[in-house]
Short mmCIF file of C-alpha atoms and ligand atoms in Angstrom, two decimals:
data_model
loop_
_atom_site.label_atom_id
_atom_site.label_comp_id
_atom_site.label_asym_id
_atom_site.label_seq_id
_atom_site.Cartn_x
_atom_site.Cartn_y
_atom_site.Cartn_z
CA MET K 139 48.09 6.77 4.70
CA LYS K 140 46.02 3.62 5.13
CA ILE K 141 42.26 3.61 5.84
CA VAL K 142 40.73 0.37 7.05
CA ILE K 143 36.97 -0.10 6.83
CA LEU K 144 35.09 -2.81 8.73
CA GLY K 145 31.82 -3.83 7.09
CA GLY K 146 30.82 -3.25 3.48
CA VAL K 147 27.07 -3.11 2.87
CA ALA K 148 25.79 0.49 2.79
CA ALA K 149 27.93 2.64 5.11
CA GLY K 150 31.21 0.74 4.58
CA ALA K 151 30.86 0.55 0.80
CA LYS K 152 29.91 4.22 0.59
CA ALA K 153 32.89 5.15 2.78
CA ALA K 154 35.26 3.13 0.57
CA ALA K 155 33.98 4.69 -2.66
CA LYS K 156 34.05 8.21 -1.24
CA ALA K 157 37.53 7.81 0.27
CA ARG K 158 38.81 6.68 -3.12
CA ARG K 159 37.23 9.72 -4.79
CA MET K 160 38.77 11.97 -2.11
CA SER K 161 42.28 10.69 -2.73
CA ALA K 162 43.91 8.49 -5.34
CA ASP K 163 46.91 7.85 -3.08
CA VAL K 164 45.35 6.70 0.15
CA GLU K 165 45.54 2.94 0.73
CA ILE K 166 42.04 1.53 1.39
CA GLU K 167 41.24 -1.94 2.73
CA LEU K 168 37.72 -3.20 3.47
CA TYR K 169 37.16 -6.27 5.67
CA THR K 170 33.78 -7.95 6.00
CA ASP K 171 32.56 -11.23 7.46
CA ASP K 172 29.84 -11.23 4.78
CA THR K 173 29.94 -13.07 1.44
CA HIS K 174 28.91 -9.95 -0.49
CA ILE K 175 29.48 -6.20 -0.30
CA SER K 176 27.69 -3.10 -1.53
CA TYR K 177 24.12 -4.34 -1.87
CA SER K 178 20.64 -3.04 -1.19
CA ALA K 179 19.34 -4.82 1.92
CA CYS K 180 16.26 -2.59 1.58
CA GLY K 181 15.52 -4.29 -1.73
CA LEU K 182 15.49 -7.82 -0.29
CA PRO K 183 11.72 -7.96 0.44
CA TYR K 184 11.04 -6.87 -3.16
CA TYR K 185 13.36 -9.55 -4.50
CA ILE K 186 11.56 -12.17 -2.39
CA GLU K 187 8.24 -10.78 -3.63
CA GLY K 188 9.27 -11.51 -7.22
CA ASN K 189 9.55 -7.98 -8.60
CA PHE K 190 12.76 -9.15 -10.30
CA GLU K 191 14.35 -12.56 -10.61
CA ASP K 192 18.08 -11.87 -10.54
CA TYR K 193 19.40 -10.98 -7.08
CA ARG K 194 22.41 -9.38 -8.74
CA LEU K 195 20.20 -6.35 -9.43
CA LEU K 196 20.59 -5.64 -5.71
CA LEU K 197 24.35 -5.28 -6.06
CA VAL K 198 25.54 -1.70 -6.30
CA ARG K 199 29.27 -2.21 -6.89
CA SER K 200 31.14 -5.51 -7.15
CA PRO K 201 34.37 -6.39 -5.29
CA GLU K 202 36.07 -6.45 -8.72
CA GLU K 203 35.00 -2.86 -9.42
CA PHE K 204 36.37 -1.80 -6.03
CA GLU K 205 39.62 -3.70 -6.66
CA LYS K 206 39.95 -1.98 -10.04
CA SER K 207 39.84 1.39 -8.30
CA GLY K 208 42.50 0.19 -5.87
CA VAL K 209 40.26 -0.62 -2.89
CA LYS K 210 41.26 -4.02 -1.48
CA ILE K 211 38.27 -6.14 -0.47
CA PHE K 212 38.55 -9.00 2.01
CA LEU K 213 35.31 -11.02 2.01
CA GLN K 214 34.64 -13.49 4.84
CA ASN K 215 37.32 -11.86 6.95
CA ARG K 216 35.94 -10.88 10.34
CA ALA K 217 37.41 -8.20 12.58
CA ALA K 218 37.78 -9.97 15.92
CA LYS K 219 39.55 -7.29 17.97
CA ILE K 220 40.43 -3.62 17.61
CA LEU K 221 43.66 -2.51 19.34
CA PRO K 222 43.27 1.29 19.30
CA TYR K 223 46.53 2.16 21.07
CA SER K 224 48.72 0.20 18.64
CA LYS K 225 46.33 1.01 15.75
CA GLN K 226 45.96 -2.64 14.81
CA ILE K 227 43.08 -5.02 14.15
CA LEU K 228 43.01 -8.75 14.63
CA ILE K 229 41.31 -10.29 11.60
CA GLU K 230 40.03 -13.84 11.39
CA ASN K 231 39.76 -15.43 7.95
CA LEU K 232 36.48 -17.36 8.19
CA VAL K 233 37.47 -19.77 5.41
CA THR K 234 41.03 -20.70 6.41
CA LYS K 235 40.35 -20.05 10.14
CA GLN K 236 43.65 -18.19 10.31
CA ALA K 237 44.01 -15.02 12.34
CA TYR K 238 46.34 -12.16 11.47
CA LEU K 239 47.06 -8.58 12.51
CA ILE K 240 46.71 -5.56 10.25
CA ASN K 241 47.65 -1.89 10.83
CA TYR K 242 45.63 1.24 10.12
CA ASP K 243 46.15 4.98 10.21
CA LYS K 244 42.41 5.72 10.15
CA LEU K 245 39.70 3.21 10.94
CA ILE K 246 36.05 3.38 9.83
CA ILE K 247 33.73 1.01 11.68
CA ALA K 248 30.64 0.15 9.61
CA THR K 249 29.66 -3.15 11.21
CA GLY K 250 25.93 -2.40 10.98
CA ALA K 251 23.30 -4.37 12.84
CA ARG K 252 22.07 -7.95 13.10
CA ALA K 253 18.66 -9.54 13.42
CA VAL K 254 17.47 -10.34 16.93
CA VAL K 255 17.12 -14.08 17.46
CA PRO K 256 14.60 -14.57 20.28
CA ASN K 257 14.78 -17.42 22.72
CA ILE K 258 12.12 -19.69 21.19
CA THR K 259 12.28 -23.46 21.62
CA ASN K 260 13.77 -25.18 18.51
CA ILE K 261 14.60 -21.92 16.75
CA ASP K 262 17.52 -23.73 15.05
CA LEU K 263 15.21 -25.93 12.97
CA LYS K 264 15.63 -25.83 9.19
CA ASN K 265 13.42 -23.38 7.27
CA ILE K 266 13.39 -20.83 10.08
CA PHE K 267 15.02 -17.67 8.76
CA THR K 268 15.96 -14.14 9.68
CA LEU K 269 16.39 -11.49 7.00
CA ARG K 270 19.39 -9.20 7.16
CA LYS K 271 22.01 -10.17 4.60
CA LEU K 272 21.87 -10.86 0.90
CA GLU K 273 22.41 -14.57 1.45
CA ASP K 274 19.40 -14.62 3.85
CA GLY K 275 17.27 -13.13 1.09
CA ILE K 276 18.47 -15.68 -1.46
CA ALA K 277 17.75 -18.59 0.91
CA ILE K 278 14.30 -17.24 1.82
CA LYS K 279 13.34 -16.73 -1.83
CA GLU K 280 14.37 -20.30 -2.64
CA LYS K 281 12.15 -21.66 0.13
CA VAL K 282 9.25 -19.33 -0.70
CA LEU K 283 9.13 -20.71 -4.23
CA ASN K 284 8.30 -24.19 -2.92
CA SER K 285 6.09 -23.26 0.04
CA LYS K 286 2.38 -22.74 0.48
CA SER K 287 2.33 -21.21 3.95
CA ALA K 288 4.56 -19.11 6.18
CA VAL K 289 4.62 -17.67 9.68
CA ILE K 290 6.19 -14.29 10.32
CA VAL K 291 7.28 -13.49 13.87
CA GLY K 292 7.23 -9.72 14.38
CA GLY K 293 5.10 -6.90 13.04
CA GLY K 294 7.62 -4.11 12.57
CA TYR K 295 8.92 -2.72 9.28
CA VAL K 296 10.64 -5.92 8.11
CA GLY K 297 7.75 -8.21 9.16
CA ILE K 298 5.21 -6.01 7.41
CA GLU K 299 7.25 -5.78 4.20
CA LEU K 300 7.65 -9.56 4.24
CA LEU K 301 3.91 -9.99 4.71
CA GLU K 302 3.39 -8.25 1.38
CA ALA K 303 6.20 -10.21 -0.29
CA LEU K 304 4.91 -13.62 0.77
CA VAL K 305 1.24 -12.84 0.08
CA ARG K 306 2.17 -11.70 -3.41
CA GLN K 307 4.01 -15.03 -3.84
CA ASN K 308 0.65 -16.70 -2.99
CA LEU K 309 1.66 -18.08 0.39
CA HIS K 310 -0.87 -18.05 3.19
CA VAL K 311 0.73 -15.98 5.94
CA THR K 312 0.20 -15.85 9.69
CA LEU K 313 1.91 -12.97 11.45
CA PHE K 314 2.40 -12.99 15.22
CA GLU K 315 3.29 -9.85 17.15
CA TYR K 316 4.13 -9.97 20.83
CA ALA K 317 3.14 -6.33 21.50
CA GLU K 318 -0.45 -5.09 21.61
CA ASN K 319 -0.03 -3.50 18.19
CA ILE K 320 1.94 -3.91 15.00
CA MET K 321 4.15 -1.05 13.75
CA THR K 322 4.62 0.31 17.26
CA ILE K 323 6.92 3.05 16.00
CA PHE K 324 3.64 4.90 15.24
CA ASP K 325 1.27 6.25 17.89
CA GLU K 326 -1.10 3.62 19.23
CA ASP K 327 -4.17 5.03 17.42
CA MET K 328 -2.25 4.97 14.13
CA SER K 329 -0.91 1.43 14.74
CA LYS K 330 -4.47 0.26 15.37
CA LEU K 331 -5.53 1.87 12.13
CA ILE K 332 -2.74 0.08 10.27
CA TYR K 333 -3.97 -3.23 11.68
CA GLU K 334 -7.61 -2.48 10.77
CA GLN K 335 -6.75 -1.34 7.27
CA LEU K 336 -4.52 -4.35 6.62
CA MET K 337 -7.19 -6.75 7.87
CA SER K 338 -9.75 -5.05 5.63
CA ILE K 339 -7.70 -6.03 2.56
CA SER K 340 -6.71 -9.50 3.79
CA ASN K 341 -9.38 -11.46 1.87
CA GLY K 342 -8.33 -14.56 3.80
CA ARG K 343 -4.79 -14.37 2.45
CA PHE K 344 -3.24 -13.63 5.86
CA GLU K 345 -3.95 -13.35 9.56
CA ILE K 346 -2.32 -10.97 12.04
CA TYR K 347 -2.38 -11.82 15.74
CA THR K 348 -1.20 -9.21 18.25
CA SER K 349 -0.39 -9.77 21.98
CA GLU K 350 0.70 -13.23 20.90
CA LEU K 351 4.06 -14.60 21.98
CA VAL K 352 5.54 -17.38 19.87
CA THR K 353 6.95 -19.89 22.36
CA GLU K 354 7.85 -23.01 20.42
CA PHE K 355 8.64 -24.41 17.00
CA SER K 356 8.49 -28.10 16.26
CA GLY K 357 9.44 -30.16 13.25
CA ASP K 358 11.71 -32.95 12.04
CA ASN K 359 14.75 -33.40 9.81
CA SER K 360 12.95 -31.77 6.89
CA GLY K 361 12.43 -28.61 8.96
CA VAL K 362 9.88 -26.68 10.96
CA HIS K 363 6.22 -27.66 10.56
CA THR K 364 4.43 -26.23 13.60
CA VAL K 365 4.46 -22.91 15.47
CA ARG K 366 2.98 -22.66 18.97
CA THR K 367 2.10 -19.53 20.92
CA GLY K 368 1.67 -18.70 24.59
CA SER K 369 -2.11 -18.55 24.28
CA GLY K 370 -2.18 -22.09 22.85
CA LYS K 371 -2.43 -21.38 19.11
CA GLU K 372 -0.89 -24.04 16.91
CA ILE K 373 -0.21 -23.24 13.27
CA LYS K 374 1.09 -25.65 10.63
CA THR K 375 3.57 -23.98 8.30
CA ASP K 376 6.15 -24.67 5.60
CA MET K 377 8.51 -21.93 6.78
CA VAL K 378 9.04 -19.23 9.40
CA ILE K 379 10.69 -15.83 9.16
CA VAL K 380 11.67 -14.24 12.45
CA ALA K 381 11.57 -10.45 12.11
CA ALA K 382 11.89 -9.55 15.78
CA GLY K 383 14.00 -6.43 15.37
CA ALA K 384 17.69 -5.66 15.09
CA VAL K 385 20.55 -4.72 17.40
CA PRO K 386 23.71 -2.78 16.51
CA ASN K 387 26.97 -4.74 16.10
CA VAL K 388 29.01 -2.86 18.67
CA GLU K 389 30.75 -5.63 20.62
CA ILE K 390 34.24 -5.21 19.11
CA ALA K 391 33.96 -1.44 19.48
CA ARG K 392 32.89 -1.70 23.12
CA GLU K 393 35.72 -4.14 23.93
CA ALA K 394 38.20 -1.68 22.42
CA GLY K 395 37.00 1.10 24.73
CA ILE K 396 35.05 2.96 22.06
CA ALA K 397 32.22 4.83 23.78
CA ILE K 398 28.72 3.42 23.37
CA GLY K 399 25.84 5.88 23.62
CA GLU K 400 22.63 5.77 25.61
CA THR K 401 20.79 4.00 22.77
CA GLY K 402 23.27 1.08 22.77
CA ALA K 403 24.86 2.12 19.47
CA ILE K 404 28.30 3.72 19.01
CA LYS K 405 28.55 7.34 20.11
CA VAL K 406 29.97 9.69 17.47
CA ASN K 407 30.26 13.44 16.96
CA ASP K 408 28.89 15.18 13.88
CA ARG K 409 32.10 14.27 11.99
CA MET K 410 31.28 10.58 12.71
CA GLN K 411 34.31 10.45 14.96
CA THR K 412 34.34 8.23 18.04
CA ASN K 413 36.14 9.01 21.30
CA PHE K 414 39.35 7.90 19.51
CA GLU K 415 40.57 10.61 17.13
CA ASP K 416 41.49 8.20 14.33
CA ILE K 417 38.45 5.93 14.63
CA TYR K 418 35.23 6.85 12.83
CA ALA K 419 31.96 4.92 12.80
CA CYS K 420 28.92 5.11 10.55
CA GLY K 421 25.69 3.36 9.55
CA ASP K 422 23.53 1.04 11.61
CA CYS K 423 26.19 0.62 14.31
CA VAL K 424 25.98 4.29 15.39
CA GLU K 425 23.36 6.44 17.06
CA GLU K 426 22.11 9.69 15.57
CA ASN K 427 21.18 13.11 16.77
CA LEU K 428 17.43 13.69 16.54
CA ILE K 429 17.39 17.23 15.15
CA ILE K 430 14.02 18.37 16.59
CA SER K 431 14.77 17.61 20.22
CA ASN K 432 18.58 17.39 20.09
CA THR K 433 18.36 13.97 21.75
CA LYS K 434 19.91 10.66 20.71
CA ILE K 435 18.08 8.09 18.63
CA TRP K 436 19.06 4.83 16.91
CA MET K 437 17.63 5.07 13.40
CA PRO K 438 19.12 2.14 11.45
CA LEU K 439 18.13 3.17 7.94
CA GLY K 440 19.78 3.00 4.55
CA ALA K 441 19.76 6.69 3.66
CA ASN K 442 21.33 7.58 7.02
CA ALA K 443 24.00 4.88 6.55
CA ASN K 444 24.98 6.30 3.16
CA LYS K 445 25.20 9.91 4.36
CA GLU K 446 27.17 8.86 7.42
CA GLY K 447 29.56 6.68 5.40
CA ARG K 448 30.29 9.61 3.12
CA THR K 449 30.86 11.95 6.08
CA ALA K 450 33.20 9.47 7.80
CA ALA K 451 35.25 9.02 4.61
CA ILE K 452 35.65 12.75 3.96
CA ASN K 453 36.85 13.36 7.52
CA ALA K 454 39.10 10.29 7.57
CA CYS K 455 40.75 11.66 4.43
CA GLY K 456 41.49 14.97 6.14
CA GLY K 457 38.43 16.89 4.93
CA GLU K 458 35.75 18.59 6.96
CA GLU K 459 32.18 17.32 6.70
CA HIS K 460 29.36 17.31 9.23
CA PHE K 461 26.27 15.14 9.58
CA HIS K 462 23.82 17.05 11.71
CA GLY K 463 21.37 14.24 12.36
CA VAL K 464 18.02 12.85 11.42
CA LEU K 465 14.36 13.75 11.69
CA GLY K 466 13.24 10.16 12.20
CA SER K 467 11.65 9.91 8.76
CA SER K 468 10.59 6.55 7.38
CA VAL K 469 8.20 5.01 4.90
CA THR K 470 7.06 1.55 3.96
CA ARG K 471 4.31 -0.25 2.13
CA CYS K 472 2.24 -3.35 2.73
CA LEU K 473 0.06 -4.29 -0.24
CA SER K 474 -2.02 -1.18 -0.98
CA LEU K 475 -1.25 0.52 2.32
CA THR K 476 1.49 3.17 2.72
CA MET K 477 2.78 4.01 6.20
CA SER K 478 5.06 6.98 6.68
CA MET K 479 6.20 9.27 9.45
CA THR K 480 8.65 12.00 10.35
CA GLY K 481 9.60 13.78 13.55
CA LEU K 482 8.00 13.01 16.88
CA THR K 483 4.89 10.98 17.50
CA GLU K 484 2.49 12.30 20.13
CA LYS K 485 3.76 9.64 22.55
CA ARG K 486 7.44 10.49 21.98
CA ALA K 487 6.73 14.22 22.23
CA LEU K 488 5.06 13.73 25.61
CA GLN K 489 7.98 11.56 26.80
CA LEU K 490 10.39 14.33 25.84
CA GLY K 491 8.40 16.86 27.87
CA TYR K 492 6.61 18.72 25.11
CA ASP K 493 3.07 19.99 25.68
CA ALA K 494 1.91 17.83 22.78
CA VAL K 495 -1.28 18.50 20.86
CA PHE K 496 -2.40 16.83 17.66
CA ALA K 497 -4.86 16.98 14.80
CA LYS K 498 -5.97 13.94 12.87
CA VAL K 499 -7.85 13.97 9.58
CA THR K 500 -8.97 11.28 7.14
CA LYS K 501 -9.44 12.65 3.64
CA ASN K 502 -9.12 11.79 0.00
CA ASP K 503 -5.62 12.27 -1.34
CA LYS K 504 -7.03 13.61 -4.62
CA VAL K 505 -10.32 15.21 -5.64
CA GLY K 506 -13.04 12.59 -5.03
CA PHE K 507 -14.17 12.36 -8.66
CA MET K 508 -10.74 11.09 -9.75
CA PRO K 509 -10.89 7.29 -10.17
CA ASP K 510 -7.65 6.76 -8.26
CA ALA K 511 -8.59 8.94 -5.28
CA ASN K 512 -7.87 7.11 -2.03
CA ASN K 513 -8.05 7.77 1.67
CA ILE K 514 -5.20 8.91 3.83
CA THR K 515 -5.20 9.52 7.57
CA LEU K 516 -2.81 12.23 8.72
CA LYS K 517 -1.78 12.98 12.27
CA LEU K 518 0.10 16.22 12.84
CA VAL K 519 1.74 16.80 16.21
CA ALA K 520 2.82 20.15 17.64
CA ASP K 521 3.93 21.78 20.88
CA LYS K 522 1.09 23.84 22.41
CA LYS K 523 3.45 26.15 24.23
CA THR K 524 5.60 27.27 21.30
CA GLY K 525 3.35 26.33 18.39
CA LEU K 526 6.28 24.38 16.91
CA LEU K 527 5.42 21.62 14.49
CA LEU K 528 6.89 18.36 15.85
CA GLY K 529 5.90 15.52 13.58
CA CYS K 530 3.59 13.88 11.09
CA GLN K 531 2.28 10.35 10.60
CA ALA K 532 0.39 9.33 7.48
CA ILE K 533 -1.35 6.07 6.66
CA GLY K 534 -3.51 5.01 3.78
CA SER K 535 -3.91 3.75 0.26
CA GLY K 536 -3.45 7.27 -1.04
CA ASP K 537 -0.26 9.31 -1.39
CA ALA K 538 0.81 9.39 2.24
CA ASP K 539 4.55 9.79 1.80
CA LYS K 540 4.42 13.01 -0.20
CA ARG K 541 2.57 14.67 2.70
CA VAL K 542 5.18 13.43 5.16
CA ASN K 543 7.98 14.63 2.91
CA THR K 544 6.43 18.12 2.87
CA VAL K 545 6.54 18.11 6.67
CA THR K 546 10.22 17.02 6.78
CA SER K 547 11.26 20.35 5.24
CA ALA K 548 9.10 22.25 7.71
CA LEU K 549 10.65 20.37 10.63
CA LEU K 550 14.15 21.04 9.37
CA ALA K 551 13.30 24.73 9.09
CA GLY K 552 11.88 24.69 12.65
CA MET K 553 8.48 26.03 11.51
CA THR K 554 5.53 26.72 13.74
CA VAL K 555 2.12 25.36 12.72
CA ASP K 556 1.13 28.93 11.87
CA GLU K 557 4.03 29.26 9.44
CA PHE K 558 3.39 25.83 7.99
CA TYR K 559 -0.28 26.63 7.40
CA LYS K 560 0.78 29.38 4.99
CA ASN K 561 2.43 26.74 2.80
CA ASP K 562 1.58 27.12 -0.88
CA ILE K 563 0.93 23.46 -1.65
CA THR K 564 0.25 22.48 -5.28
CA TYR K 565 -3.26 21.62 -6.39
CA ALA K 566 -4.84 19.93 -9.40
CA PRO K 567 -7.52 17.18 -9.21
CA PRO K 568 -5.18 14.23 -10.05
CA PHE K 569 -2.78 15.27 -7.25
CA SER K 570 -4.73 16.63 -4.30
CA PRO K 571 -8.04 18.10 -3.18
CA THR K 572 -8.35 21.91 -3.40
CA ILE K 573 -7.24 22.16 0.20
CA ASP K 574 -4.66 19.48 0.84
CA PRO K 575 -5.32 17.17 3.83
CA LEU K 576 -2.06 18.48 5.30
CA LEU K 577 -3.49 22.00 5.42
CA ASN K 578 -6.78 20.68 6.83
CA ALA K 579 -4.82 19.07 9.64
CA ALA K 580 -2.67 22.17 10.14
CA GLN K 581 -5.80 24.33 10.35
CA ILE K 582 -7.33 22.13 13.08
CA LEU K 583 -4.04 22.04 14.92
CA LEU K 584 -3.69 25.81 14.73
CA ALA K 585 -7.20 26.26 16.13
CA LYS K 586 -6.31 23.95 19.04
CA ILE K 587 -3.11 25.86 19.77
CA GLU K 588 -4.79 29.28 19.49
CA LYS K 589 -7.70 28.16 21.67
CA THR K 590 -5.23 27.06 24.30
CA SER K 591 -3.33 30.36 24.20
CA ASP K 592 -6.67 32.29 24.38
CA GLU K 593 -7.59 30.24 27.42
CA LYS K 594 -4.29 31.16 29.03
CA ILE K 595 -4.76 34.96 28.50
C1 FAD P 1452 14.80 -6.43 5.06
C2 FAD P 1452 15.30 -5.04 5.25
C3 FAD P 1452 14.65 -3.97 4.65
C4 FAD P 1452 15.10 -2.68 4.82
N1 FAD P 1452 14.41 -1.66 4.22
C5 FAD P 1452 14.85 -0.39 4.36
C6 FAD P 1452 14.19 0.68 3.69
O1 FAD P 1452 13.21 0.48 2.97
N2 FAD P 1452 14.66 1.93 3.88
C7 FAD P 1452 15.76 2.19 4.67
O2 FAD P 1452 16.18 3.34 4.79
N3 FAD P 1452 16.42 1.19 5.29
C8 FAD P 1452 15.99 -0.09 5.15
N4 FAD P 1452 16.67 -1.11 5.76
C9 FAD P 1452 17.85 -0.80 6.59
C10 FAD P 1452 19.09 -0.71 5.74
O3 FAD P 1452 19.22 -1.86 4.97
C11 FAD P 1452 20.28 -0.53 6.67
O4 FAD P 1452 20.13 0.72 7.28
C12 FAD P 1452 21.61 -0.58 5.95
O5 FAD P 1452 21.84 -1.83 5.38
C13 FAD P 1452 22.72 -0.28 6.95
O6 FAD P 1452 23.95 -0.41 6.35
P1 FAD P 1452 25.27 -0.64 7.18
O7 FAD P 1452 26.34 -0.74 6.18
O8 FAD P 1452 25.38 0.39 8.24
O9 FAD P 1452 25.04 -2.00 7.98
P2 FAD P 1452 24.74 -3.48 7.52
O10 FAD P 1452 23.84 -3.48 6.33
O11 FAD P 1452 24.28 -4.18 8.74
O12 FAD P 1452 26.16 -4.04 7.09
C14 FAD P 1452 27.18 -4.27 8.00
C15 FAD P 1452 28.13 -5.30 7.44
O13 FAD P 1452 29.23 -5.43 8.34
C16 FAD P 1452 29.52 -6.80 8.53
N5 FAD P 1452 30.17 -6.98 9.83
C17 FAD P 1452 29.59 -6.97 11.07
N6 FAD P 1452 30.51 -7.20 12.03
C18 FAD P 1452 31.69 -7.37 11.40
C19 FAD P 1452 33.02 -7.65 11.85
N7 FAD P 1452 33.30 -7.78 13.14
N8 FAD P 1452 33.99 -7.78 10.92
C20 FAD P 1452 33.72 -7.64 9.60
N9 FAD P 1452 32.48 -7.39 9.12
C21 FAD P 1452 31.48 -7.25 10.00
C22 FAD P 1452 28.13 -7.44 8.46
O14 FAD P 1452 28.21 -8.83 8.22
C23 FAD P 1452 27.51 -6.68 7.31
O15 FAD P 1452 27.86 -7.25 6.08
C24 FAD P 1452 16.25 -2.43 5.61
C25 FAD P 1452 16.93 -3.50 6.21
C26 FAD P 1452 16.47 -4.79 6.03
C27 FAD P 1452 17.21 -5.92 6.69
#
């Protein structure tokens, strides 16, 4: 049997390694248009920031290691067309420009996502970058090391992580966000808080402008030197990074008749199987099931890609493995600020028809007399009608992510706020206040839910 894998960063590389572990006999070939495989794209901002100098630390497994285990790797070989009825793929060698057909018994599509390139005048100028692949990260780092200023276009996860990276490399950074808020994946009140807290630690090292559309770049042969916005701002800069979001690479799948879901990513069942029995898909090119609401979501994240790649490989090798979905959990950091969330925001809960109610608290993450005690703001969301806990957002310089990670287990277990409030959370002064902020929030939320049910009686 021959398994062909398209794409080799997180999902594709994981699928190849797992398929090899599943069977020593199966023939495995991995084709990618990239120059590298099996690397941590998540680590790129931290490489740019200067946490380590050698980009090779981002590599998980080299093509040589794969080859040694009998997995054939074809770098810079792009899949141009999938022919599902003859079980063939048209591959284009990007170096020789030659095209050739290959056969498969099982196909795993792991073509991931690409950075959105907005329609801005002169976006092709030198020193304007997007960050998605390892080679993007290497090129950006090179430019950062001989720059004094940078503009970032986009205030989502990647833009915010890059803000930290460039500030720590002593560049003066200007970030423009088209929307009214940065980090719009959070509720509006929480996004505003992120903005305020970031600006409070700026110390003149960076500016963030929201509701500001970048309309034009200008420069010369040496590259970009000016960024203009719709409101008439004009910023001189040595470099620009466009972090305007990502879209799934689904074109070859769509052309082949593989079903695309409502989110725009490939539709799969919980075995990562597409509408073609012998074609699986995994990673950033597929949509996920959002466990809480049983609705579809596109959550292009590294942990999901790895779990899905593993699931696809097991099933392609004749095993039986299921990936039930995601909770929508994420975390990131910008300088001293941690931002984390899981489950539904208040806004998303309302959109999905829940009777959403929330509690928000700002507390110390540890007992106040501890020198490293810091603030966190927690927002817990629940459904008034059923009392079900729906989600948690946490922002602050304190330990935000550990609170969110406590809630992930509660969401998976389908707990009500009442049940969650009984949680026996650890306490000692260096770790949390006597009553953890999570339980403070749960208590307020419970009171709101109970008040509502009293009112209804
Ligand atoms: C800067 C940055 C920071 C991130 N930080 C985090 C984080 O902190 N936590 C987290 O969970 N996630 C993070 N992510 C997301 C995470 O990196 C992705 O979820 C993960 O890389 C997805 O892996 P993938 O293999 O599905 O797709 P990709 O990484 O997109 O890889 C797909 C590969 O397929 C290749 N390909 C595409 N089309 C074809 C074709 N037709 N033929 C052959 N090859 C093709 C692509 O060139 C690419 O090499 C981050 C991403 C970026 C860019």
